[in-house]
């Protein structure tokens, strides 16, 4: 990440807010200007080589799939992300939060500790229950096989990005890391596949029980997809790819956002107190938490969970790095206090147009 920060800062210094660099045999152009960011992100939808590395695990999962595969998949998935469905998960988030708070009690006697292992296991438990409808107890069981395999795969797999000599498949197959990826991928795919098979078998029984008792259970994203109009058409392979996308994207982005928000609240007690005074009673109160919303946004500006996205301009064979981190830290856009943590900037209307895109979307509410 430090490499991308360095080139993002270099781009900020140029009048045209762009710079470039070579990574192996690929030449990348770094963009930190909002208008160009929006243009390229909307017009250039094909991904760079980095996406191919992700496909080795998730196949043609919607986020990293080629455009011709991604578009129809999006139509299938979009209805499951309705506000009603998301609100149904609030009890799950609340229950997992109570476990997180209990675990954090053990740190009260520590001067310093890392939030990361606490937050990542919390988000993994929350995402597994909302996406797959299962409890893996990652917060209390550090030896959970799926969690261990996933962490090992991501650690080893991400190291390949900055080793261009390993981009060639024939060479990488001979590397020890390749064997680790094959082994851990097998564990990950088998875990998700077994859950899908069980869900298919359980759906009819669950429906009949609910019909007789009148009690409805919280449906996961997997349940919603299987019960949708196209559910019977979805193969296990298709569902594994999409479930892995939701697991990876939901766990990591949520952990980064929540983790850095906790860090900011610990560094700024006055901000923490304002958030505390605004605390909700019910999930219906969430839209009223204006200051908390501003705190989260300011945290995402300084520490975007998706700091860069790669796009390919196919006509001119140009590779782009759209630096979200660079755009969020550009003093030409945000002013001289760009590095300061000021939640109020999201309350007083001083956010530059198109300059806030923590998840790559400049229309983030």
Short mmCIF file of N, CA and C in Angstrom, two decimals, residues 101-192:
data_model
loop_
_atom_site.label_atom_id
_atom_site.label_comp_id
_atom_site.label_asym_id
_atom_site.label_seq_id
_atom_site.Cartn_x
_atom_site.Cartn_y
_atom_site.Cartn_z
N UNK A 101 -17.92 -7.17 22.54
CA UNK A 101 -17.74 -6.35 23.75
C UNK A 101 -17.21 -7.20 24.90
N UNK A 102 -17.76 -8.39 25.04
CA UNK A 102 -17.30 -9.28 26.11
C UNK A 102 -15.82 -9.64 25.94
N UNK A 103 -15.41 -9.88 24.70
CA UNK A 103 -14.00 -10.21 24.44
C UNK A 103 -13.09 -9.01 24.71
N UNK A 104 -13.59 -7.81 24.40
CA UNK A 104 -12.79 -6.61 24.60
C UNK A 104 -12.58 -6.29 26.08
N UNK A 105 -13.44 -6.86 26.93
CA UNK A 105 -13.29 -6.63 28.37
C UNK A 105 -11.91 -7.08 28.85
N UNK A 106 -11.34 -8.10 28.19
CA UNK A 106 -10.03 -8.63 28.60
C UNK A 106 -8.89 -7.66 28.35
N UNK A 107 -9.15 -6.60 27.57
CA UNK A 107 -8.09 -5.65 27.22
C UNK A 107 -8.07 -4.43 28.15
N UNK A 108 -8.97 -4.37 29.10
CA UNK A 108 -9.10 -3.17 29.93
C UNK A 108 -7.83 -2.86 30.73
N UNK A 109 -7.06 -3.89 31.03
CA UNK A 109 -5.82 -3.67 31.80
C UNK A 109 -4.62 -3.43 30.90
N UNK A 110 -4.82 -3.46 29.58
CA UNK A 110 -3.72 -3.26 28.64
C UNK A 110 -3.62 -1.80 28.22
N UNK A 111 -2.38 -1.31 28.12
CA UNK A 111 -2.20 0.06 27.65
C UNK A 111 -2.43 0.15 26.15
N UNK A 112 -1.90 -0.83 25.42
CA UNK A 112 -2.07 -0.86 23.97
C UNK A 112 -2.41 -2.28 23.53
N UNK A 113 -3.25 -2.37 22.52
CA UNK A 113 -3.57 -3.68 21.94
C UNK A 113 -4.09 -3.45 20.53
N UNK A 114 -4.05 -4.49 19.72
CA UNK A 114 -4.53 -4.40 18.35
C UNK A 114 -6.01 -4.74 18.26
N UNK A 115 -6.77 -3.88 17.61
CA UNK A 115 -8.20 -4.14 17.41
C UNK A 115 -8.43 -5.18 16.31
N UNK A 116 -7.44 -5.35 15.44
CA UNK A 116 -7.65 -6.13 14.21
C UNK A 116 -8.16 -7.55 14.46
N UNK A 117 -7.52 -8.36 15.32
CA UNK A 117 -8.05 -9.72 15.52
C UNK A 117 -9.45 -9.75 16.11
N UNK A 118 -9.81 -8.75 16.89
CA UNK A 118 -11.15 -8.68 17.46
C UNK A 118 -12.18 -8.34 16.37
N UNK A 119 -11.84 -7.34 15.55
CA UNK A 119 -12.77 -6.86 14.54
C UNK A 119 -12.93 -7.87 13.41
N UNK A 120 -11.84 -8.48 12.95
CA UNK A 120 -11.94 -9.40 11.82
C UNK A 120 -12.75 -10.65 12.16
N UNK A 121 -12.60 -11.16 13.38
CA UNK A 121 -13.40 -12.33 13.75
C UNK A 121 -14.86 -11.95 13.96
N UNK A 122 -15.09 -10.71 14.47
CA UNK A 122 -16.47 -10.24 14.60
C UNK A 122 -17.14 -10.13 13.22
N UNK A 123 -16.46 -9.52 12.26
CA UNK A 123 -17.05 -9.37 10.93
C UNK A 123 -17.21 -10.72 10.25
N UNK A 124 -16.26 -11.65 10.46
CA UNK A 124 -16.38 -12.98 9.87
C UNK A 124 -17.61 -13.70 10.40
N UNK A 125 -17.84 -13.65 11.72
CA UNK A 125 -19.03 -14.27 12.30
C UNK A 125 -20.30 -13.62 11.76
N UNK A 126 -20.31 -12.29 11.70
CA UNK A 126 -21.50 -11.57 11.23
C UNK A 126 -21.79 -11.87 9.76
N UNK A 127 -20.74 -11.87 8.94
CA UNK A 127 -20.93 -12.08 7.51
C UNK A 127 -21.31 -13.53 7.22
N UNK A 128 -20.69 -14.49 7.90
CA UNK A 128 -21.05 -15.90 7.67
C UNK A 128 -22.51 -16.17 8.03
N UNK A 129 -22.98 -15.54 9.09
CA UNK A 129 -24.36 -15.77 9.50
C UNK A 129 -25.35 -15.08 8.57
N UNK A 130 -25.01 -13.89 8.07
CA UNK A 130 -25.93 -13.18 7.18
C UNK A 130 -25.84 -13.69 5.75
N UNK A 131 -24.67 -14.11 5.32
CA UNK A 131 -24.50 -14.58 3.94
C UNK A 131 -24.87 -16.05 3.79
N UNK A 132 -24.35 -16.91 4.68
CA UNK A 132 -24.55 -18.35 4.56
C UNK A 132 -25.61 -18.90 5.51
N UNK A 133 -25.94 -18.13 6.54
CA UNK A 133 -26.93 -18.61 7.50
C UNK A 133 -26.39 -19.60 8.50
N UNK A 134 -25.07 -19.55 8.75
CA UNK A 134 -24.45 -20.48 9.71
C UNK A 134 -23.62 -19.69 10.73
N UNK A 135 -23.39 -20.32 11.85
CA UNK A 135 -22.53 -19.75 12.89
C UNK A 135 -21.22 -20.54 12.92
N UNK A 136 -20.09 -19.85 12.68
CA UNK A 136 -18.81 -20.56 12.71
C UNK A 136 -18.02 -20.25 13.99
N UNK A 137 -18.52 -19.31 14.80
CA UNK A 137 -17.92 -18.99 16.10
C UNK A 137 -16.44 -18.60 15.97
N UNK A 138 -16.15 -17.78 14.97
CA UNK A 138 -14.76 -17.33 14.77
C UNK A 138 -14.24 -16.52 15.94
N UNK A 139 -15.14 -15.81 16.65
CA UNK A 139 -14.71 -14.98 17.77
C UNK A 139 -14.22 -15.82 18.96
N UNK A 140 -14.72 -17.03 19.05
CA UNK A 140 -14.36 -17.87 20.20
C UNK A 140 -13.54 -19.10 19.82
N UNK A 141 -13.46 -19.40 18.51
CA UNK A 141 -12.71 -20.57 18.05
C UNK A 141 -11.67 -20.15 17.01
N UNK A 142 -10.46 -19.88 17.46
CA UNK A 142 -9.40 -19.41 16.57
C UNK A 142 -8.91 -20.49 15.61
N UNK A 143 -9.22 -21.74 15.91
CA UNK A 143 -8.75 -22.85 15.09
C UNK A 143 -9.80 -23.29 14.07
N UNK A 144 -10.83 -22.48 13.84
CA UNK A 144 -11.86 -22.83 12.89
C UNK A 144 -11.22 -23.07 11.50
N UNK A 145 -11.36 -24.28 10.90
CA UNK A 145 -10.65 -24.63 9.66
C UNK A 145 -10.89 -23.69 8.49
N UNK A 146 -12.14 -23.29 8.28
CA UNK A 146 -12.46 -22.39 7.17
C UNK A 146 -11.76 -21.05 7.34
N UNK A 147 -11.81 -20.50 8.56
CA UNK A 147 -11.17 -19.21 8.84
C UNK A 147 -9.66 -19.30 8.65
N UNK A 148 -9.04 -20.37 9.14
CA UNK A 148 -7.60 -20.55 8.99
C UNK A 148 -7.21 -20.65 7.51
N UNK A 149 -7.96 -21.44 6.75
CA UNK A 149 -7.67 -21.62 5.33
C UNK A 149 -7.82 -20.31 4.57
N UNK A 150 -8.87 -19.55 4.89
CA UNK A 150 -9.12 -18.28 4.20
C UNK A 150 -8.02 -17.28 4.50
N UNK A 151 -7.63 -17.15 5.77
CA UNK A 151 -6.55 -16.22 6.13
C UNK A 151 -5.23 -16.60 5.46
N UNK A 152 -4.95 -17.89 5.41
CA UNK A 152 -3.70 -18.35 4.79
C UNK A 152 -3.71 -18.07 3.30
N UNK A 153 -4.84 -18.32 2.66
CA UNK A 153 -4.94 -18.07 1.22
C UNK A 153 -4.73 -16.59 0.89
N UNK A 154 -5.40 -15.72 1.63
CA UNK A 154 -5.31 -14.28 1.35
C UNK A 154 -3.91 -13.74 1.62
N UNK A 155 -3.26 -14.23 2.68
CA UNK A 155 -1.90 -13.78 3.00
C UNK A 155 -0.91 -14.18 1.91
N UNK A 156 -0.97 -15.44 1.51
CA UNK A 156 -0.04 -15.94 0.50
C UNK A 156 -0.38 -15.38 -0.88
N UNK A 157 -1.68 -15.36 -1.21
CA UNK A 157 -2.09 -14.90 -2.53
C UNK A 157 -1.78 -13.44 -2.80
N UNK A 158 -1.96 -12.59 -1.79
CA UNK A 158 -1.73 -11.15 -2.00
C UNK A 158 -0.26 -10.82 -2.21
N UNK A 159 0.63 -11.66 -1.72
CA UNK A 159 2.06 -11.39 -1.87
C UNK A 159 2.52 -11.49 -3.32
N UNK A 160 1.71 -12.11 -4.16
CA UNK A 160 2.09 -12.29 -5.58
C UNK A 160 2.00 -10.99 -6.37
N UNK A 161 1.16 -10.07 -5.92
CA UNK A 161 0.90 -8.85 -6.68
C UNK A 161 2.18 -8.08 -6.99
N UNK A 162 3.08 -8.00 -6.01
CA UNK A 162 4.29 -7.20 -6.20
C UNK A 162 5.50 -8.05 -6.56
N UNK A 163 5.24 -9.22 -7.13
CA UNK A 163 6.31 -10.09 -7.62
C UNK A 163 6.03 -10.43 -9.07
N UNK A 164 6.31 -9.50 -9.99
CA UNK A 164 5.96 -9.69 -11.41
C UNK A 164 6.50 -10.98 -12.01
N UNK A 165 7.62 -11.47 -11.49
CA UNK A 165 8.20 -12.69 -12.05
C UNK A 165 7.31 -13.91 -11.78
N UNK A 166 6.35 -13.76 -10.85
CA UNK A 166 5.42 -14.86 -10.56
C UNK A 166 4.10 -14.72 -11.31
N UNK A 167 3.99 -13.71 -12.18
CA UNK A 167 2.77 -13.54 -12.95
C UNK A 167 2.60 -14.67 -13.97
N UNK A 168 3.70 -15.23 -14.44
CA UNK A 168 3.66 -16.28 -15.45
C UNK A 168 3.19 -17.59 -14.79
N UNK A 169 2.08 -18.14 -15.26
CA UNK A 169 1.48 -19.30 -14.63
C UNK A 169 2.42 -20.49 -14.56
N UNK A 170 3.17 -20.72 -15.64
CA UNK A 170 4.06 -21.88 -15.68
C UNK A 170 5.11 -21.82 -14.58
N UNK A 171 5.57 -20.61 -14.28
CA UNK A 171 6.57 -20.43 -13.22
C UNK A 171 5.90 -20.54 -11.85
N UNK A 172 4.72 -19.91 -11.72
CA UNK A 172 4.06 -19.89 -10.41
C UNK A 172 3.63 -21.29 -9.96
N UNK A 173 3.29 -22.15 -10.92
CA UNK A 173 2.90 -23.52 -10.57
C UNK A 173 4.01 -24.28 -9.87
N UNK A 174 5.26 -23.87 -10.13
CA UNK A 174 6.41 -24.53 -9.53
C UNK A 174 6.78 -23.94 -8.17
N UNK A 175 6.17 -22.80 -7.85
CA UNK A 175 6.49 -22.11 -6.61
C UNK A 175 5.74 -22.75 -5.43
N UNK A 176 6.35 -22.83 -4.25
CA UNK A 176 5.68 -23.42 -3.08
C UNK A 176 4.36 -22.76 -2.73
N UNK A 177 4.26 -21.43 -2.98
CA UNK A 177 3.02 -20.71 -2.68
C UNK A 177 1.83 -21.28 -3.45
N UNK A 178 2.10 -21.74 -4.67
CA UNK A 178 1.03 -22.28 -5.51
C UNK A 178 0.39 -23.51 -4.87
N UNK A 179 1.21 -24.34 -4.24
CA UNK A 179 0.70 -25.53 -3.57
C UNK A 179 -0.17 -25.15 -2.36
N UNK A 180 0.25 -24.10 -1.65
CA UNK A 180 -0.54 -23.62 -0.50
C UNK A 180 -1.91 -23.13 -0.96
N UNK A 181 -1.92 -22.39 -2.07
CA UNK A 181 -3.18 -21.86 -2.58
C UNK A 181 -4.12 -22.97 -3.01
N UNK A 182 -3.59 -24.00 -3.66
CA UNK A 182 -4.44 -25.11 -4.09
C UNK A 182 -5.04 -25.84 -2.88
N UNK A 183 -4.22 -26.04 -1.87
CA UNK A 183 -4.69 -26.75 -0.67
C UNK A 183 -5.76 -25.96 0.07
N UNK A 184 -5.49 -24.66 0.29
CA UNK A 184 -6.45 -23.85 1.04
C UNK A 184 -7.72 -23.57 0.24
N UNK A 185 -7.59 -23.42 -1.08
CA UNK A 185 -8.77 -23.21 -1.92
C UNK A 185 -9.69 -24.43 -1.83
N UNK A 186 -9.11 -25.62 -1.83
CA UNK A 186 -9.91 -26.85 -1.73
C UNK A 186 -10.72 -26.85 -0.43
N UNK A 187 -10.09 -26.45 0.67
CA UNK A 187 -10.79 -26.39 1.96
C UNK A 187 -11.92 -25.38 1.93
N UNK A 188 -11.65 -24.21 1.35
CA UNK A 188 -12.64 -23.12 1.30
C UNK A 188 -13.84 -23.52 0.45
N UNK A 189 -13.57 -24.05 -0.75
CA UNK A 189 -14.66 -24.41 -1.65
C UNK A 189 -15.50 -25.56 -1.11
N UNK A 190 -14.85 -26.54 -0.50
CA UNK A 190 -15.60 -27.67 0.06
C UNK A 190 -16.50 -27.21 1.21
N UNK A 191 -16.00 -26.28 2.01
CA UNK A 191 -16.77 -25.75 3.13
C UNK A 191 -18.05 -25.09 2.64
N UNK A 192 -17.92 -24.19 1.67
CA UNK A 192 -19.08 -23.47 1.14
C UNK A 192 -20.01 -24.41 0.38
#
